[in-house]
Amino acid sequence: MTKHLEKTENMAGNQDPNQGQHQDPETTFETALNRLEQIVRQLESGELPLDQAIAQFQEGMQLAKVCRDRLDQAEQKIEMLVQEAGSFQKRPFQPEE
């Protein structure tokens, strides 16, 4: 699933910086990811006409941005409980880069 995101993001060498700003704020991560996976399968089939493939690619880039934003938001909300001096302390989650 993450492989599709990375693959789609890597395909956007010259993407529009404003792309994806018109996304529905209610779109869930799961909805965006399911649609993105569907688009990737269609593009990988190689059966789409060029104009339709380009439109699908653009939609896929917007969906990849939605997924990335939702993951970033989730990452910021995660806190870890760390035991220090006999009690537990809340610490923000620090992902490994």
CSV table of N, CA and C in Angstrom, one decimal:
chain,number,residue,atom,x,y,z
A,1,MET,N,0.8,-1.2,0.0
A,1,MET,CA,0.0,0.0,0.0
A,1,MET,C,0.9,1.2,0.0
A,2,THR,N,1.9,1.3,0.9
A,2,THR,CA,2.8,2.5,0.9
A,2,THR,C,3.6,2.5,-0.4
A,3,LYS,N,3.8,1.3,-1.0
A,3,LYS,CA,4.6,1.2,-2.2
A,3,LYS,C,3.9,1.9,-3.3
A,4,HIS,N,2.6,1.8,-3.4
A,4,HIS,CA,1.9,2.5,-4.4
A,4,HIS,C,2.0,4.1,-4.2
A,5,LEU,N,1.9,4.5,-3.0
A,5,LEU,CA,2.1,5.9,-2.7
A,5,LEU,C,3.4,6.4,-3.2
A,6,GLU,N,4.5,5.7,-2.8
A,6,GLU,CA,5.8,6.2,-3.2
A,6,GLU,C,6.0,6.1,-4.7
A,7,LYS,N,5.4,5.1,-5.3
A,7,LYS,CA,5.6,5.0,-6.7
A,7,LYS,C,4.9,6.1,-7.4
A,8,THR,N,3.7,6.4,-7.0
A,8,THR,CA,2.9,7.5,-7.6
A,8,THR,C,3.6,8.9,-7.3
A,9,GLU,N,4.1,9.1,-6.1
A,9,GLU,CA,4.8,10.3,-5.8
A,9,GLU,C,6.1,10.5,-6.6
A,10,ASN,N,6.8,9.4,-6.8
A,10,ASN,CA,8.0,9.4,-7.6
A,10,ASN,C,7.7,9.7,-9.1
A,11,MET,N,6.6,9.4,-9.6
A,11,MET,CA,6.2,9.6,-11.0
A,11,MET,C,6.0,11.1,-11.2
A,12,ALA,N,5.9,11.9,-10.2
A,12,ALA,CA,5.5,13.3,-10.4
A,12,ALA,C,6.7,14.2,-10.3
A,13,GLY,N,7.6,14.1,-11.3
A,13,GLY,CA,8.8,14.9,-11.3
A,13,GLY,C,8.5,16.4,-11.4
A,14,ASN,N,7.5,16.8,-12.1
A,14,ASN,CA,7.2,18.2,-12.3
A,14,ASN,C,5.8,18.5,-12.0
A,15,GLN,N,5.4,18.2,-10.8
A,15,GLN,CA,4.0,18.4,-10.4
A,15,GLN,C,3.7,19.8,-10.1
A,16,ASP,N,2.5,20.2,-10.2
A,16,ASP,CA,2.0,21.6,-9.9
A,16,ASP,C,2.0,21.7,-8.3
A,17,PRO,N,2.6,22.7,-7.8
A,17,PRO,CA,2.7,22.9,-6.3
A,17,PRO,C,1.3,23.1,-5.7
A,18,ASN,N,0.3,23.6,-6.5
A,18,ASN,CA,-1.0,23.8,-6.0
A,18,ASN,C,-1.9,22.6,-6.1
A,19,GLN,N,-1.4,21.6,-6.7
A,19,GLN,CA,-2.2,20.4,-7.0
A,19,GLN,C,-2.6,19.8,-5.6
A,20,GLY,N,-3.8,19.3,-5.6
A,20,GLY,CA,-4.3,18.7,-4.4
A,20,GLY,C,-4.9,19.6,-3.3
A,21,GLN,N,-4.9,20.9,-3.6
A,21,GLN,CA,-5.4,21.8,-2.6
A,21,GLN,C,-7.0,21.9,-2.7
A,22,HIS,N,-7.6,21.3,-3.7
A,22,HIS,CA,-9.0,21.3,-3.8
A,22,HIS,C,-9.7,20.0,-3.3
A,23,GLN,N,-9.0,19.3,-2.5
A,23,GLN,CA,-9.5,18.0,-2.0
A,23,GLN,C,-10.6,18.3,-1.0
A,24,ASP,N,-11.5,17.4,-0.9
A,24,ASP,CA,-12.6,17.4,0.1
A,24,ASP,C,-11.9,17.1,1.4
A,25,PRO,N,-12.1,18.0,2.4
A,25,PRO,CA,-11.5,17.8,3.7
A,25,PRO,C,-12.0,16.6,4.4
A,26,GLU,N,-13.2,16.1,4.0
A,26,GLU,CA,-13.8,15.0,4.6
A,26,GLU,C,-13.3,13.6,4.1
A,27,THR,N,-12.5,13.7,3.0
A,27,THR,CA,-12.0,12.4,2.4
A,27,THR,C,-11.1,11.7,3.4
A,28,THR,N,-11.4,10.5,3.7
A,28,THR,CA,-10.6,9.7,4.7
A,28,THR,C,-9.4,9.1,4.0
A,29,PHE,N,-8.5,8.7,4.8
A,29,PHE,CA,-7.3,8.0,4.3
A,29,PHE,C,-7.6,6.8,3.6
A,30,GLU,N,-8.5,6.0,4.1
A,30,GLU,CA,-8.9,4.7,3.5
A,30,GLU,C,-9.6,4.9,2.1
A,31,THR,N,-10.5,5.9,2.1
A,31,THR,CA,-11.2,6.2,0.8
A,31,THR,C,-10.2,6.6,-0.2
A,32,ALA,N,-9.3,7.6,0.1
A,32,ALA,CA,-8.2,8.1,-0.8
A,32,ALA,C,-7.3,6.9,-1.2
A,33,LEU,N,-6.9,6.1,-0.3
A,33,LEU,CA,-6.0,5.0,-0.6
A,33,LEU,C,-6.6,4.0,-1.6
A,34,ASN,N,-7.9,3.6,-1.3
A,34,ASN,CA,-8.6,2.7,-2.1
A,34,ASN,C,-8.7,3.2,-3.6
A,35,ARG,N,-9.1,4.4,-3.7
A,35,ARG,CA,-9.2,5.0,-5.0
A,35,ARG,C,-7.8,5.1,-5.7
A,36,LEU,N,-6.8,5.5,-4.9
A,36,LEU,CA,-5.4,5.5,-5.5
A,36,LEU,C,-5.0,4.2,-6.0
A,37,GLU,N,-5.2,3.1,-5.2
A,37,GLU,CA,-4.8,1.8,-5.6
A,37,GLU,C,-5.6,1.4,-6.9
A,38,GLN,N,-6.8,1.8,-7.0
A,38,GLN,CA,-7.6,1.5,-8.3
A,38,GLN,C,-7.0,2.2,-9.5
A,39,ILE,N,-6.6,3.5,-9.3
A,39,ILE,CA,-6.0,4.2,-10.3
A,39,ILE,C,-4.6,3.6,-10.8
A,40,VAL,N,-3.8,3.2,-9.8
A,40,VAL,CA,-2.5,2.6,-10.1
A,40,VAL,C,-2.7,1.3,-10.9
A,41,ARG,N,-3.7,0.5,-10.5
A,41,ARG,CA,-4.0,-0.7,-11.3
A,41,ARG,C,-4.4,-0.4,-12.8
A,42,GLN,N,-5.2,0.7,-12.9
A,42,GLN,CA,-5.6,1.1,-14.3
A,42,GLN,C,-4.4,1.5,-15.1
A,43,LEU,N,-3.6,2.3,-14.5
A,43,LEU,CA,-2.4,2.9,-15.2
A,43,LEU,C,-1.4,1.7,-15.5
A,44,GLU,N,-1.2,0.8,-14.6
A,44,GLU,CA,-0.3,-0.3,-14.8
A,44,GLU,C,-0.8,-1.3,-15.9
A,45,SER,N,-2.2,-1.3,-16.1
A,45,SER,CA,-2.7,-2.2,-17.2
A,45,SER,C,-2.3,-1.7,-18.5
A,46,GLY,N,-2.0,-0.4,-18.7
A,46,GLY,CA,-1.6,0.1,-20.0
A,46,GLY,C,-2.7,0.2,-21.0
A,47,GLU,N,-3.9,0.1,-20.6
A,47,GLU,CA,-5.0,0.0,-21.5
A,47,GLU,C,-5.7,1.4,-21.7
A,48,LEU,N,-5.3,2.4,-20.9
A,48,LEU,CA,-6.0,3.6,-20.9
A,48,LEU,C,-5.5,4.5,-22.1
A,49,PRO,N,-6.4,5.2,-22.8
A,49,PRO,CA,-6.0,6.2,-23.7
A,49,PRO,C,-5.1,7.3,-23.0
A,50,LEU,N,-4.3,8.0,-23.8
A,50,LEU,CA,-3.3,8.9,-23.2
A,50,LEU,C,-4.0,10.0,-22.3
A,51,ASP,N,-5.1,10.6,-22.9
A,51,ASP,CA,-5.7,11.7,-22.1
A,51,ASP,C,-6.3,11.2,-20.8
A,52,GLN,N,-6.9,10.0,-20.9
A,52,GLN,CA,-7.5,9.4,-19.7
A,52,GLN,C,-6.4,9.0,-18.7
A,53,ALA,N,-5.3,8.5,-19.2
A,53,ALA,CA,-4.2,8.2,-18.3
A,53,ALA,C,-3.6,9.4,-17.6
A,54,ILE,N,-3.5,10.5,-18.3
A,54,ILE,CA,-3.0,11.7,-17.7
A,54,ILE,C,-4.0,12.2,-16.6
A,55,ALA,N,-5.3,12.2,-16.9
A,55,ALA,CA,-6.3,12.6,-15.9
A,55,ALA,C,-6.2,11.7,-14.7
A,56,GLN,N,-6.1,10.4,-14.9
A,56,GLN,CA,-6.0,9.4,-13.8
A,56,GLN,C,-4.7,9.7,-13.0
A,57,PHE,N,-3.6,10.0,-13.7
A,57,PHE,CA,-2.4,10.3,-13.0
A,57,PHE,C,-2.5,11.6,-12.1
A,58,GLN,N,-3.2,12.6,-12.7
A,58,GLN,CA,-3.4,13.8,-11.9
A,58,GLN,C,-4.2,13.6,-10.6
A,59,GLU,N,-5.3,12.8,-10.8
A,59,GLU,CA,-6.1,12.5,-9.7
A,59,GLU,C,-5.3,11.7,-8.7
A,60,GLY,N,-4.5,10.7,-9.2
A,60,GLY,CA,-3.7,9.9,-8.3
A,60,GLY,C,-2.7,10.8,-7.4
A,61,MET,N,-2.2,11.8,-8.1
A,61,MET,CA,-1.2,12.7,-7.3
A,61,MET,C,-2.0,13.4,-6.2
A,62,GLN,N,-3.2,13.9,-6.5
A,62,GLN,CA,-4.0,14.6,-5.5
A,62,GLN,C,-4.3,13.6,-4.3
A,63,LEU,N,-4.7,12.4,-4.7
A,63,LEU,CA,-5.0,11.4,-3.7
A,63,LEU,C,-3.7,11.0,-2.8
A,64,ALA,N,-2.6,10.9,-3.5
A,64,ALA,CA,-1.4,10.7,-2.8
A,64,ALA,C,-1.1,11.8,-1.7
A,65,LYS,N,-1.4,13.0,-2.1
A,65,LYS,CA,-1.2,14.1,-1.2
A,65,LYS,C,-2.1,14.0,0.0
A,66,VAL,N,-3.4,13.7,-0.3
A,66,VAL,CA,-4.4,13.5,0.8
A,66,VAL,C,-3.9,12.4,1.7
A,67,CYS,N,-3.4,11.3,1.2
A,67,CYS,CA,-2.9,10.2,2.1
A,67,CYS,C,-1.7,10.6,2.9
A,68,ARG,N,-0.8,11.3,2.2
A,68,ARG,CA,0.4,11.8,3.0
A,68,ARG,C,0.0,12.8,4.1
A,69,ASP,N,-0.9,13.7,3.8
A,69,ASP,CA,-1.4,14.6,4.8
A,69,ASP,C,-2.0,13.9,6.0
A,70,ARG,N,-2.9,12.9,5.7
A,70,ARG,CA,-3.5,12.2,6.7
A,70,ARG,C,-2.5,11.4,7.6
A,71,LEU,N,-1.5,10.8,7.0
A,71,LEU,CA,-0.5,10.1,7.7
A,71,LEU,C,0.3,11.1,8.6
A,72,ASP,N,0.7,12.3,8.0
A,72,ASP,CA,1.4,13.3,8.8
A,72,ASP,C,0.6,13.7,10.0
A,73,GLN,N,-0.7,13.9,9.8
A,73,GLN,CA,-1.6,14.3,10.9
A,73,GLN,C,-1.7,13.3,12.0
A,74,ALA,N,-1.8,12.0,11.6
A,74,ALA,CA,-1.8,10.9,12.5
A,74,ALA,C,-0.5,10.8,13.3
A,75,GLU,N,0.6,11.0,12.6
A,75,GLU,CA,1.9,10.9,13.2
A,75,GLU,C,2.1,12.0,14.3
A,76,GLN,N,1.5,13.2,14.0
A,76,GLN,CA,1.6,14.3,15.0
A,76,GLN,C,0.8,14.0,16.2
A,77,LYS,N,-0.3,13.2,16.1
A,77,LYS,CA,-1.2,12.9,17.2
A,77,LYS,C,-0.7,11.8,18.1
A,78,ILE,N,0.3,11.0,17.6
A,78,ILE,CA,0.7,9.9,18.4
A,78,ILE,C,1.7,10.3,19.4
A,79,GLU,N,1.5,9.9,20.6
A,79,GLU,CA,2.4,10.1,21.7
A,79,GLU,C,2.8,8.8,22.4
A,80,MET,N,3.9,8.8,22.9
A,80,MET,CA,4.4,7.6,23.6
A,80,MET,C,4.4,7.8,25.1
A,81,LEU,N,4.2,6.7,25.8
A,81,LEU,CA,4.4,6.8,27.3
A,81,LEU,C,5.8,6.3,27.6
A,82,VAL,N,6.6,7.1,28.2
A,82,VAL,CA,7.9,6.7,28.5
A,82,VAL,C,8.1,6.7,30.0
A,83,GLN,N,8.6,5.6,30.6
A,83,GLN,CA,8.8,5.5,32.0
A,83,GLN,C,10.1,6.2,32.4
A,84,GLU,N,10.0,7.2,33.3
A,84,GLU,CA,11.1,7.9,33.8
A,84,GLU,C,10.9,8.1,35.3
A,85,ALA,N,11.9,7.8,36.1
A,85,ALA,CA,12.0,8.0,37.6
A,85,ALA,C,10.7,7.4,38.2
A,86,GLY,N,10.3,6.2,37.8
A,86,GLY,CA,9.2,5.5,38.4
A,86,GLY,C,7.8,6.0,38.0
A,87,SER,N,7.7,7.0,37.1
A,87,SER,CA,6.4,7.3,36.6
A,87,SER,C,6.4,7.4,35.1
A,88,PHE,N,5.3,7.5,34.5
A,88,PHE,CA,5.2,7.6,33.0
A,88,PHE,C,5.0,9.0,32.6
A,89,GLN,N,5.8,9.4,31.5
A,89,GLN,CA,5.7,10.7,30.9
A,89,GLN,C,5.3,10.6,29.5
A,90,LYS,N,4.5,11.5,29.0
A,90,LYS,CA,4.1,11.6,27.6
A,90,LYS,C,5.1,12.2,26.8
A,91,ARG,N,5.5,11.6,25.7
A,91,ARG,CA,6.5,12.1,24.8
A,91,ARG,C,5.9,12.0,23.4
A,92,PRO,N,6.2,13.0,22.6
A,92,PRO,CA,5.7,12.9,21.2
A,92,PRO,C,6.5,11.8,20.4
A,93,PHE,N,5.8,11.2,19.5
A,93,PHE,CA,6.4,10.1,18.7
A,93,PHE,C,7.4,10.7,17.8
A,94,GLN,N,8.6,10.1,17.8
A,94,GLN,CA,9.7,10.6,16.9
A,94,GLN,C,10.0,9.5,15.9
A,95,PRO,N,9.4,9.6,14.7
A,95,PRO,CA,9.7,8.5,13.7
A,95,PRO,C,11.1,8.5,13.3
A,96,GLU,N,11.6,7.3,12.9
A,96,GLU,CA,12.9,7.2,12.4
A,96,GLU,C,12.9,7.6,10.9
A,97,GLU,N,13.9,8.4,10.5
A,97,GLU,CA,13.9,8.9,9.1
A,97,GLU,C,14.6,7.9,8.3
